[in-house]
Amino acid sequence: MDKLLVTGGSELEGDIYTSGSKNSALPILAATLLTRDRCVIRRVPDLSDTNYMVQILAALGAHVERASGTVEVEAEKVISEAPYELVRKMRASICVMGPLLARTGVANVSLPGGCVIGDRPVDLHLRGLEQLGADIKVEGGSIYVKAQDGMGDREINMRGKHGSTVLGTDNLMMAAVLTKGTTVIEGAAMEPEVKDLAHFLKAMGAKIEGAGTRRIVIEGVKELQGAEHTVIPDRIEAGTFIIAGAIAGKRLTVKRCNPAHMTAFLKSLTDSGYPVEVTSDSVTVSRAASPRGGDIRTEPYPGFPTDMQAQFTALYANVPGISVITETIFPQRFMHAPELNRMGAKITLEGPTAIITGVDHLTGAPVMASDLRASAALVLAGLMAKGETAVNRLYHIDRGYENIDEKLIMVGAKMRRVRE
Ligand code: EPZ
């Protein structure tokens, strides 16, 4: 298993480039199953998660070609059973359920397991499909969905106790685009990645209004055509690099990103005293002369994103005063806290809330990566720690960050990947 040796103290300067969004590419790749025609998806990041999705599409019968960020898919014939061996490796594979149901009338997908950030139920996906009129059966660890006569012309409620569901909204949108009549999705997720999926579906001929708002209205059509699409920039990768600039930046410019997708956490950053310059496709950030702690609550978009919580926890570890971060989406998502404390941070957890008392400095140590964003937070902590930090189990990071070490080294970070 690879590990990353990070030597703290170097200054980051220059331009760092954002890749295409993982969380947009995954449902959009799944959506190519909705047509027998050829689709071309550009700026698909080269990650283990997108590799799994490409393998799942091929296992479902699609012809898939991938070359330097562009994926071509031709799903002339599609089987309706997603391969357990691949599905179990990535929770996001649940988003093939909607397209399989829409295309073949049946979907058989294994129940995704939980993961380190907490329980990952799919009850809202299944409730939504039931409200659409499909027949749902769960047995032997698998979900069986079957289209019924009279499906469609329904109003669906996607709200859950933690707010809306991103992949649940994606699944329902993809199930509804080929379902006759009008489908209204209430309590839809508003994330930019949901809007990007709708953009691609409309390019295929789908009739969708309101994507990006809480209420999406879909007019079913008979079939969809092939389309080409360029995935939006990854706002969480960009946000992670922006925090790297706040931690160790002389003047670090994150390019090819969309600041309009990052308003909540950019506000938290400026509220904490970090100088941020924004253009239409870049953010420039530097260390703060006198940073202040913050008080953050994660919320569904457009609120502060849960996927940026670990990175801010690392940032606040070194900021004078007391910062408070409350995690309302995944209340257990603090695997990074004990690892940061091993580096000298002072983080106490009270249920879904982390109380962070800023310390003078962190000290490098061997740490264990766990979930994707917690691992990124450990790399960020290594940038500011005295000495060397060894981030083990790097495969967690490679799931969601394209060449993170190469990109950071190019702007001055001192780190090297050790293949074990
Ligand atoms: C997406 O996951 C993202 N993944 C996650 O990013 C992100 O953290 C999450 O949205 C929240 O923004 C992808 O897009 C591939 P949810 P998703 O359904 O759709 C509860 C990363 O780091 N819930 O919006 O699976 C759920 O437990 C990953 O890139 C139900 O209760 O998340 C959570 O508390 C991690 N029942 C809340 O809703 C359901 O049926 C939001 O989950 C579904 C979800």
Coordinates of C-alpha atoms and ligand atoms in Angstrom, one line a residue:
M1 CA 0.0 0.0 0.0
D2 CA 1.4 3.4 -0.9
K3 CA 2.1 6.1 1.6
L4 CA 2.8 9.8 1.3
L5 CA 5.8 11.3 3.3
V6 CA 5.0 15.0 3.8
T7 CA 7.7 17.4 5.1
G8 CA 6.1 20.5 6.7
G9 CA 7.2 24.1 6.4
S10 CA 7.4 24.7 2.7
E11 CA 5.6 27.7 1.1
L12 CA 3.1 27.0 -1.7
E13 CA 3.1 29.5 -4.6
G14 CA 1.9 29.6 -8.2
D15 CA -1.0 27.9 -10.0
I16 CA -2.6 24.6 -9.2
Y17 CA -5.3 23.1 -11.6
T18 CA -8.6 21.5 -10.6
S19 CA -9.7 18.3 -12.3
G20 CA -13.3 17.4 -13.3
S21 CA -15.7 16.6 -10.5
K22 CA -15.7 13.0 -9.2
N23 CA -19.2 13.5 -7.8
S24 CA -20.5 14.8 -11.1
A25 CA -18.7 12.3 -13.3
L26 CA -20.1 9.2 -11.5
P27 CA -23.8 9.8 -12.0
I28 CA -23.2 11.2 -15.5
L29 CA -21.3 8.0 -16.5
A30 CA -24.3 6.0 -15.1
A31 CA -26.7 8.2 -17.2
T32 CA -25.0 7.0 -20.4
L33 CA -26.9 3.7 -19.9
L34 CA -30.1 5.6 -20.7
T35 CA -29.5 5.5 -24.5
R36 CA -28.2 3.0 -27.0
D37 CA -26.3 5.8 -28.8
R38 CA -22.7 6.8 -28.2
C39 CA -22.0 9.4 -25.5
V40 CA -18.7 11.3 -24.9
I41 CA -17.9 12.6 -21.4
R42 CA -14.9 14.9 -21.1
R43 CA -12.8 15.9 -18.0
V44 CA -13.6 12.6 -16.2
P45 CA -10.9 12.5 -13.5
D46 CA -8.6 9.5 -13.5
L47 CA -9.6 8.0 -10.0
S48 CA -10.2 4.5 -8.7
D49 CA -13.9 5.5 -8.2
T50 CA -14.4 6.5 -11.8
N51 CA -12.4 3.4 -12.9
Y52 CA -14.9 1.3 -10.9
M53 CA -17.8 3.0 -12.7
V54 CA -16.3 2.4 -16.1
Q55 CA -15.9 -1.3 -15.2
I56 CA -19.5 -1.4 -14.0
L57 CA -20.8 0.1 -17.3
A58 CA -18.7 -2.5 -19.2
A59 CA -20.0 -5.3 -17.0
L60 CA -23.6 -4.1 -17.7
G61 CA -23.0 -4.6 -21.4
A62 CA -21.8 -1.1 -22.6
H63 CA -18.9 -0.6 -24.9
V64 CA -16.5 1.8 -23.1
E65 CA -13.4 3.5 -24.3
R66 CA -11.3 5.8 -22.0
A67 CA -8.4 8.0 -23.1
S68 CA -6.8 10.9 -21.2
G69 CA -9.9 12.2 -19.4
T70 CA -12.4 11.4 -22.1
V71 CA -14.8 8.4 -21.7
E72 CA -16.9 7.2 -24.7
V73 CA -19.8 4.9 -23.9
E74 CA -22.1 3.0 -26.2
A75 CA -24.7 1.0 -24.3
E76 CA -26.4 -0.6 -27.3
K77 CA -27.5 -3.6 -25.1
V78 CA -27.8 -3.5 -21.3
I79 CA -28.3 -6.2 -18.7
S80 CA -30.1 -5.2 -15.5
E81 CA -28.0 -6.9 -12.9
A82 CA -25.1 -4.8 -11.5
P83 CA -22.0 -7.0 -10.7
Y84 CA -21.8 -7.4 -6.8
E85 CA -18.0 -7.7 -6.9
L86 CA -17.7 -4.1 -8.3
V87 CA -20.7 -2.5 -6.7
R88 CA -19.6 -3.5 -3.2
K89 CA -16.3 -1.5 -3.8
M90 CA -18.0 1.8 -4.3
R91 CA -21.2 3.1 -2.6
A92 CA -21.9 5.5 -5.4
S93 CA -22.6 2.6 -7.8
I94 CA -26.1 2.8 -6.4
C95 CA -26.7 5.5 -9.0
V96 CA -26.9 2.9 -11.8
M97 CA -30.3 1.8 -10.3
G98 CA -32.3 4.6 -11.8
P99 CA -30.9 4.3 -15.3
L100 CA -31.2 0.5 -15.3
L101 CA -34.9 0.7 -14.3
A102 CA -35.6 3.4 -16.9
R103 CA -33.8 1.6 -19.7
T104 CA -34.7 -2.1 -19.0
G105 CA -37.7 -1.9 -16.7
V106 CA -35.8 -3.8 -14.1
A107 CA -32.8 -3.1 -11.8
N108 CA -30.9 -5.5 -9.5
V109 CA -28.2 -3.8 -7.5
S110 CA -26.6 -5.0 -4.3
L111 CA -27.3 -3.0 -1.1
P112 CA -24.2 -0.7 -0.6
G113 CA -22.4 -1.3 2.7
G114 CA -21.8 1.4 5.2
C115 CA -18.5 3.2 5.4
V116 CA -16.2 4.9 7.8
I117 CA -18.1 8.2 7.6
G118 CA -21.2 6.5 9.0
D119 CA -24.3 4.6 8.1
R120 CA -25.1 5.1 4.4
P121 CA -28.8 4.0 4.0
V122 CA -30.6 4.1 0.7
D123 CA -34.1 4.2 2.1
L124 CA -34.9 7.5 0.5
H125 CA -33.8 6.1 -2.9
L126 CA -36.2 3.2 -2.5
R127 CA -39.1 5.3 -1.1
G128 CA -38.7 7.6 -4.1
L129 CA -38.8 4.8 -6.6
E130 CA -41.9 3.3 -4.8
Q131 CA -43.6 6.7 -5.0
L132 CA -42.7 6.7 -8.7
G133 CA -44.8 3.5 -8.9
A134 CA -42.0 0.9 -9.1
D135 CA -42.1 -2.4 -7.2
I136 CA -39.3 -2.7 -4.7
K137 CA -38.0 -5.9 -3.1
V138 CA -34.9 -6.2 -0.8
E139 CA -33.6 -9.6 -0.1
G140 CA -30.3 -11.4 0.3
G141 CA -28.5 -8.1 0.4
S142 CA -29.8 -7.1 -3.0
I143 CA -32.4 -4.5 -4.2
Y144 CA -34.8 -5.7 -6.9
V145 CA -36.7 -2.8 -8.6
K146 CA -39.4 -3.5 -11.3
A147 CA -41.3 -1.0 -13.4
Q148 CA -45.1 -1.4 -13.1
D149 CA -47.9 -0.3 -15.4
G150 CA -49.3 3.0 -14.5
M151 CA -45.9 4.4 -13.3
G152 CA -45.5 8.1 -13.7
D153 CA -47.6 11.3 -13.1
R154 CA -46.5 11.2 -9.5
E155 CA -45.2 13.7 -6.9
I156 CA -42.1 12.3 -5.0
N157 CA -40.7 13.5 -1.7
M158 CA -37.0 13.0 -1.3
R159 CA -36.5 14.7 2.1
G160 CA -34.7 12.8 4.8
K161 CA -33.9 13.5 8.4
H162 CA -30.5 14.8 7.3
G163 CA -31.9 16.9 4.5
S164 CA -32.0 16.0 0.8
T165 CA -30.0 13.1 -0.8
V166 CA -27.7 13.8 -3.7
L167 CA -27.5 10.4 -5.3
G168 CA -31.1 9.7 -4.4
T169 CA -32.1 12.8 -6.4
D170 CA -29.9 11.6 -9.2
N171 CA -31.4 8.2 -9.2
L172 CA -35.0 9.5 -9.3
M173 CA -34.2 12.0 -12.0
M174 CA -32.7 9.2 -14.2
A175 CA -35.6 6.9 -13.5
A176 CA -38.2 9.6 -14.4
V177 CA -36.8 10.9 -17.7
L178 CA -38.1 7.8 -19.6
T179 CA -41.3 7.4 -17.4
K180 CA -44.4 8.7 -19.2
G181 CA -46.2 11.7 -17.8
T182 CA -45.0 14.3 -15.3
T183 CA -42.8 13.5 -12.3
V184 CA -42.3 16.1 -9.6
I185 CA -39.4 15.6 -7.2
E186 CA -39.9 17.7 -4.0
G187 CA -37.1 18.2 -1.5
A188 CA -34.5 17.6 -4.3
A189 CA -30.8 18.0 -3.6
M190 CA -29.5 21.3 -5.1
E191 CA -25.8 20.4 -5.4
P192 CA -24.0 21.7 -8.6
E193 CA -23.4 18.0 -9.5
V194 CA -27.2 17.4 -9.6
K195 CA -27.5 20.4 -11.9
D196 CA -24.6 19.1 -14.1
L197 CA -26.3 15.7 -14.4
A198 CA -29.6 17.4 -15.5
H199 CA -27.6 19.5 -18.0
F200 CA -26.3 16.2 -19.6
L201 CA -29.7 14.5 -19.5
K202 CA -31.3 17.6 -21.3
A203 CA -28.5 17.3 -23.9
M204 CA -29.7 13.7 -24.5
G205 CA -33.3 15.0 -25.0
A206 CA -34.7 14.8 -21.5
K207 CA -37.3 17.4 -20.4
I208 CA -36.3 18.6 -17.0
E209 CA -37.1 21.9 -15.2
G210 CA -35.8 23.2 -11.8
A211 CA -32.6 21.1 -11.4
G212 CA -30.6 23.0 -8.8
T213 CA -33.7 23.9 -6.8
R214 CA -35.7 21.9 -4.3
R215 CA -38.4 21.1 -6.9
I216 CA -37.6 19.4 -10.1
V217 CA -40.3 18.7 -12.8
I218 CA -39.7 16.0 -15.4
E219 CA -41.8 15.3 -18.5
G220 CA -41.0 11.7 -19.6
V221 CA -39.9 11.1 -23.2
K222 CA -39.9 7.9 -25.2
E223 CA -36.2 7.6 -25.7
L224 CA -32.9 9.6 -25.3
Q225 CA -30.2 10.2 -27.8
G226 CA -26.4 10.2 -27.4
A227 CA -24.7 13.5 -26.2
E228 CA -21.4 15.0 -25.4
H229 CA -20.6 16.7 -22.1
T230 CA -17.8 18.2 -20.2
V231 CA -17.9 17.6 -16.4
I232 CA -17.9 20.7 -14.1
P233 CA -14.7 21.4 -12.0
D234 CA -14.4 19.5 -8.7
R235 CA -15.4 22.0 -6.0
I236 CA -14.2 19.8 -3.2
E237 CA -10.7 19.2 -4.8
A238 CA -10.5 22.9 -5.4
G239 CA -11.6 23.6 -1.8
T240 CA -8.9 21.3 -0.5
F241 CA -6.2 23.1 -2.5
I242 CA -7.6 26.5 -1.2
I243 CA -7.1 25.2 2.4
A244 CA -3.6 24.2 1.4
G245 CA -3.0 27.8 0.4
A246 CA -4.5 29.1 3.6
I247 CA -2.2 26.8 5.6
A248 CA 1.1 27.3 3.6
G249 CA 0.4 29.6 0.8
K250 CA 2.5 32.6 -0.1
R251 CA 0.1 33.3 -3.0
L252 CA -1.5 30.1 -4.3
T253 CA -4.0 30.3 -7.2
V254 CA -6.4 27.4 -7.7
K255 CA -7.3 27.5 -11.4
R256 CA -10.0 26.0 -13.6
C257 CA -12.5 26.0 -10.7
N258 CA -15.9 27.6 -10.2
P259 CA -16.0 29.9 -7.2
A260 CA -19.8 30.3 -7.5
H261 CA -20.0 26.6 -6.3
M262 CA -17.9 27.4 -3.2
T263 CA -19.5 30.5 -1.7
A264 CA -20.3 28.9 1.7
F265 CA -16.8 27.7 2.5
L266 CA -15.1 30.7 0.9
K267 CA -17.1 32.9 3.3
S268 CA -16.0 30.8 6.3
L269 CA -12.4 31.3 5.1
T270 CA -12.7 35.1 4.8
D271 CA -14.6 35.2 8.1
S272 CA -11.5 33.6 9.6
G273 CA -9.2 36.3 8.3
Y274 CA -7.7 34.6 5.2
P275 CA -7.2 36.9 2.2
V276 CA -9.1 35.4 -0.8
E277 CA -9.1 36.9 -4.4
V278 CA -11.8 35.4 -6.7
T279 CA -12.2 35.5 -10.5
S280 CA -14.8 33.7 -12.6
D281 CA -12.6 30.5 -12.7
S282 CA -9.9 30.9 -10.0
V283 CA -9.3 31.6 -6.3
T284 CA -6.1 33.0 -5.0
V285 CA -5.4 32.5 -1.3
S286 CA -2.5 33.1 1.2
R287 CA -1.8 32.5 4.8
A288 CA -3.5 35.0 7.2
A289 CA -1.5 37.4 9.3
S290 CA -3.9 37.0 12.2
P291 CA -6.3 34.1 11.5
R292 CA -9.4 33.7 13.7
G293 CA -11.2 30.5 14.7
G294 CA -14.7 29.8 13.2
D295 CA -18.1 28.3 14.0
I296 CA -19.3 26.0 11.2
R297 CA -22.3 23.8 10.7
T298 CA -22.3 21.4 7.7
E299 CA -25.6 21.6 5.6
P300 CA -26.9 20.5 2.3
Y301 CA -25.9 22.7 -0.6
P302 CA -25.8 25.7 -0.7
G303 CA -24.7 25.4 2.9
F304 CA -21.2 24.5 4.1
P305 CA -20.4 21.1 2.5
T306 CA -19.7 18.1 4.7
D307 CA -17.0 17.1 2.2
M308 CA -15.0 20.2 3.4
Q309 CA -15.4 19.6 7.1
A310 CA -12.3 17.5 7.6
Q311 CA -10.1 20.0 5.7
F312 CA -11.4 22.9 7.9
T313 CA -10.8 20.9 11.1
A314 CA -7.2 20.5 10.0
L315 CA -6.9 24.3 9.2
Y316 CA -8.4 25.3 12.6
A317 CA -6.0 23.0 14.5
N318 CA -3.4 25.7 14.2
V319 CA -5.6 28.8 14.5
P320 CA -5.5 30.7 17.9
G321 CA -8.7 30.4 19.9
I322 CA -11.6 27.9 19.9
S323 CA -13.3 26.8 16.7
V324 CA -16.5 24.7 16.6
I325 CA -17.6 22.5 13.7
T326 CA -20.9 20.6 13.8
E327 CA -21.5 17.8 11.3
T328 CA -25.2 17.6 10.5
I329 CA -25.0 15.3 7.4
F330 CA -22.7 12.5 8.7
P331 CA -22.5 13.0 12.5
Q332 CA -19.7 10.4 12.8
R333 CA -17.5 11.9 10.1
F334 CA -14.5 12.7 12.4
M335 CA -12.0 9.8 11.7
H336 CA -9.4 12.5 11.1
A337 CA -9.8 14.0 14.7
P338 CA -7.8 11.3 16.6
E339 CA -5.1 11.2 13.9
L340 CA -4.8 15.0 14.0
N341 CA -4.6 14.8 17.9
R342 CA -1.7 12.4 17.4
M343 CA 0.1 15.3 15.6
G344 CA -0.5 17.5 18.6
A345 CA -3.9 19.0 17.8
K346 CA -6.4 19.6 20.6
I347 CA -9.8 18.4 19.2
T348 CA -12.5 17.1 21.5
L349 CA -15.6 15.5 20.1
E350 CA -19.1 16.0 21.7
G351 CA -21.5 13.9 19.6
P352 CA -21.6 15.5 16.1
T353 CA -19.6 18.5 17.2
A354 CA -15.8 19.0 17.2
I355 CA -14.3 21.6 19.6
I356 CA -10.9 22.6 18.2
T357 CA -8.5 24.6 20.5
G358 CA -5.8 26.1 18.3
V359 CA -2.2 25.0 19.2
D360 CA 1.1 26.7 18.4
H361 CA 2.1 24.0 16.0
L362 CA 1.6 20.4 14.9
T363 CA 4.3 17.7 14.9
G364 CA 4.7 15.3 12.1
A365 CA 3.8 11.6 12.8
P366 CA 2.8 8.4 11.1
V367 CA -1.0 8.7 10.6
M368 CA -3.7 6.5 9.1
A369 CA -5.9 7.6 6.3
S370 CA -9.5 6.5 6.5
D371 CA -12.2 8.1 4.4
L372 CA -11.4 10.2 1.4
R373 CA -11.7 13.7 2.9
A374 CA -10.2 12.7 6.3
S375 CA -7.1 11.5 4.4
A376 CA -6.8 14.8 2.5
A377 CA -7.0 16.6 5.9
L378 CA -4.0 14.6 7.1
V379 CA -2.0 15.7 4.1
L380 CA -2.9 19.3 4.8
A381 CA -1.9 18.9 8.4
G382 CA 1.4 17.5 7.2
L383 CA 2.0 20.7 5.2
M384 CA 1.9 22.7 8.4
A385 CA 3.5 20.3 10.9
K386 CA 7.1 20.4 12.1
G387 CA 9.0 17.4 10.6
E388 CA 7.7 14.5 8.6
T389 CA 4.2 13.1 8.4
A390 CA 3.7 9.7 6.9
V391 CA 0.1 9.3 5.6
N392 CA -0.6 5.6 5.2
R393 CA -3.3 3.8 3.2
L394 CA -3.0 6.3 0.3
Y395 CA -5.6 4.4 -1.7
H396 CA -8.3 6.3 0.2
I397 CA -7.0 9.6 -1.3
D398 CA -6.5 8.1 -4.8
R399 CA -10.3 7.4 -4.8
G400 CA -11.1 11.1 -5.1
Y401 CA -8.0 13.2 -5.8
E402 CA -6.3 13.0 -9.2
N403 CA -2.5 13.1 -8.7
I404 CA -2.8 15.2 -5.5
D405 CA 0.9 14.7 -4.6
E406 CA 2.2 15.8 -8.1
K407 CA -0.1 18.8 -8.1
L408 CA 1.0 20.0 -4.7
I409 CA 4.8 19.3 -5.4
M410 CA 4.5 21.5 -8.5
V411 CA 3.6 24.5 -6.3
G412 CA 6.3 23.9 -3.7
A413 CA 5.1 21.2 -1.3
K414 CA 7.8 18.8 0.0
M415 CA 6.3 15.3 -0.3
R416 CA 7.0 12.0 -1.9
R417 CA 4.9 8.9 -2.6
V418 CA 6.5 5.6 -1.3
R419 CA 5.2 2.5 -3.0
E420 CA 5.1 -0.4 -0.6
Ligands
EPZ1 C1 -23.0 12.4 -2.0 O1 -23.1 11.1 -1.4 C2 -21.5 12.5 -2.2 N1 -21.0 11.4 -3.1 C3 -20.7 12.5 -0.9 O2 -19.4 12.8 -1.2 C4 -21.3 13.7 -0.1 O3 -20.7 13.7 1.2 C5 -22.8 13.5 0.1 O4 -23.4 13.5 -1.2 C6 -23.4 14.7 0.9 O5 -23.1 15.9 0.2 C7 -21.2 11.4 -4.4 O6 -21.9 12.3 -4.9 C8 -20.7 10.2 -5.2 P1 -26.6 11.8 0.5 P2 -24.7 10.6 -1.2 O7 -27.5 10.7 0.0 O8 -25.5 11.0 -2.3 C9 -28.8 10.4 4.4 C10 -17.1 12.4 -1.1 O9 -16.3 12.6 -0.2 N2 -29.5 9.4 3.5 O10 -26.7 13.2 0.0 O11 -24.5 9.1 -0.9 C11 -27.3 10.1 4.5 O12 -27.0 9.1 5.5 C12 -18.4 11.8 -0.8 O13 -16.9 12.7 -2.3 C13 -30.5 8.7 4.1 O14 -30.8 8.8 5.3 O15 -25.1 11.3 0.2 C14 -26.7 11.4 4.9 O16 -26.9 11.6 6.3 C15 -18.5 11.3 0.6 N3 -31.2 7.9 3.2 C16 -27.6 12.4 4.1 O17 -28.8 11.7 3.8 C17 -30.9 7.7 1.9 O18 -31.6 7.0 1.2 C18 -27.0 12.9 2.8 O19 -26.6 11.8 2.1 C19 -29.8 8.5 1.4 C20 -29.1 9.4 2.2

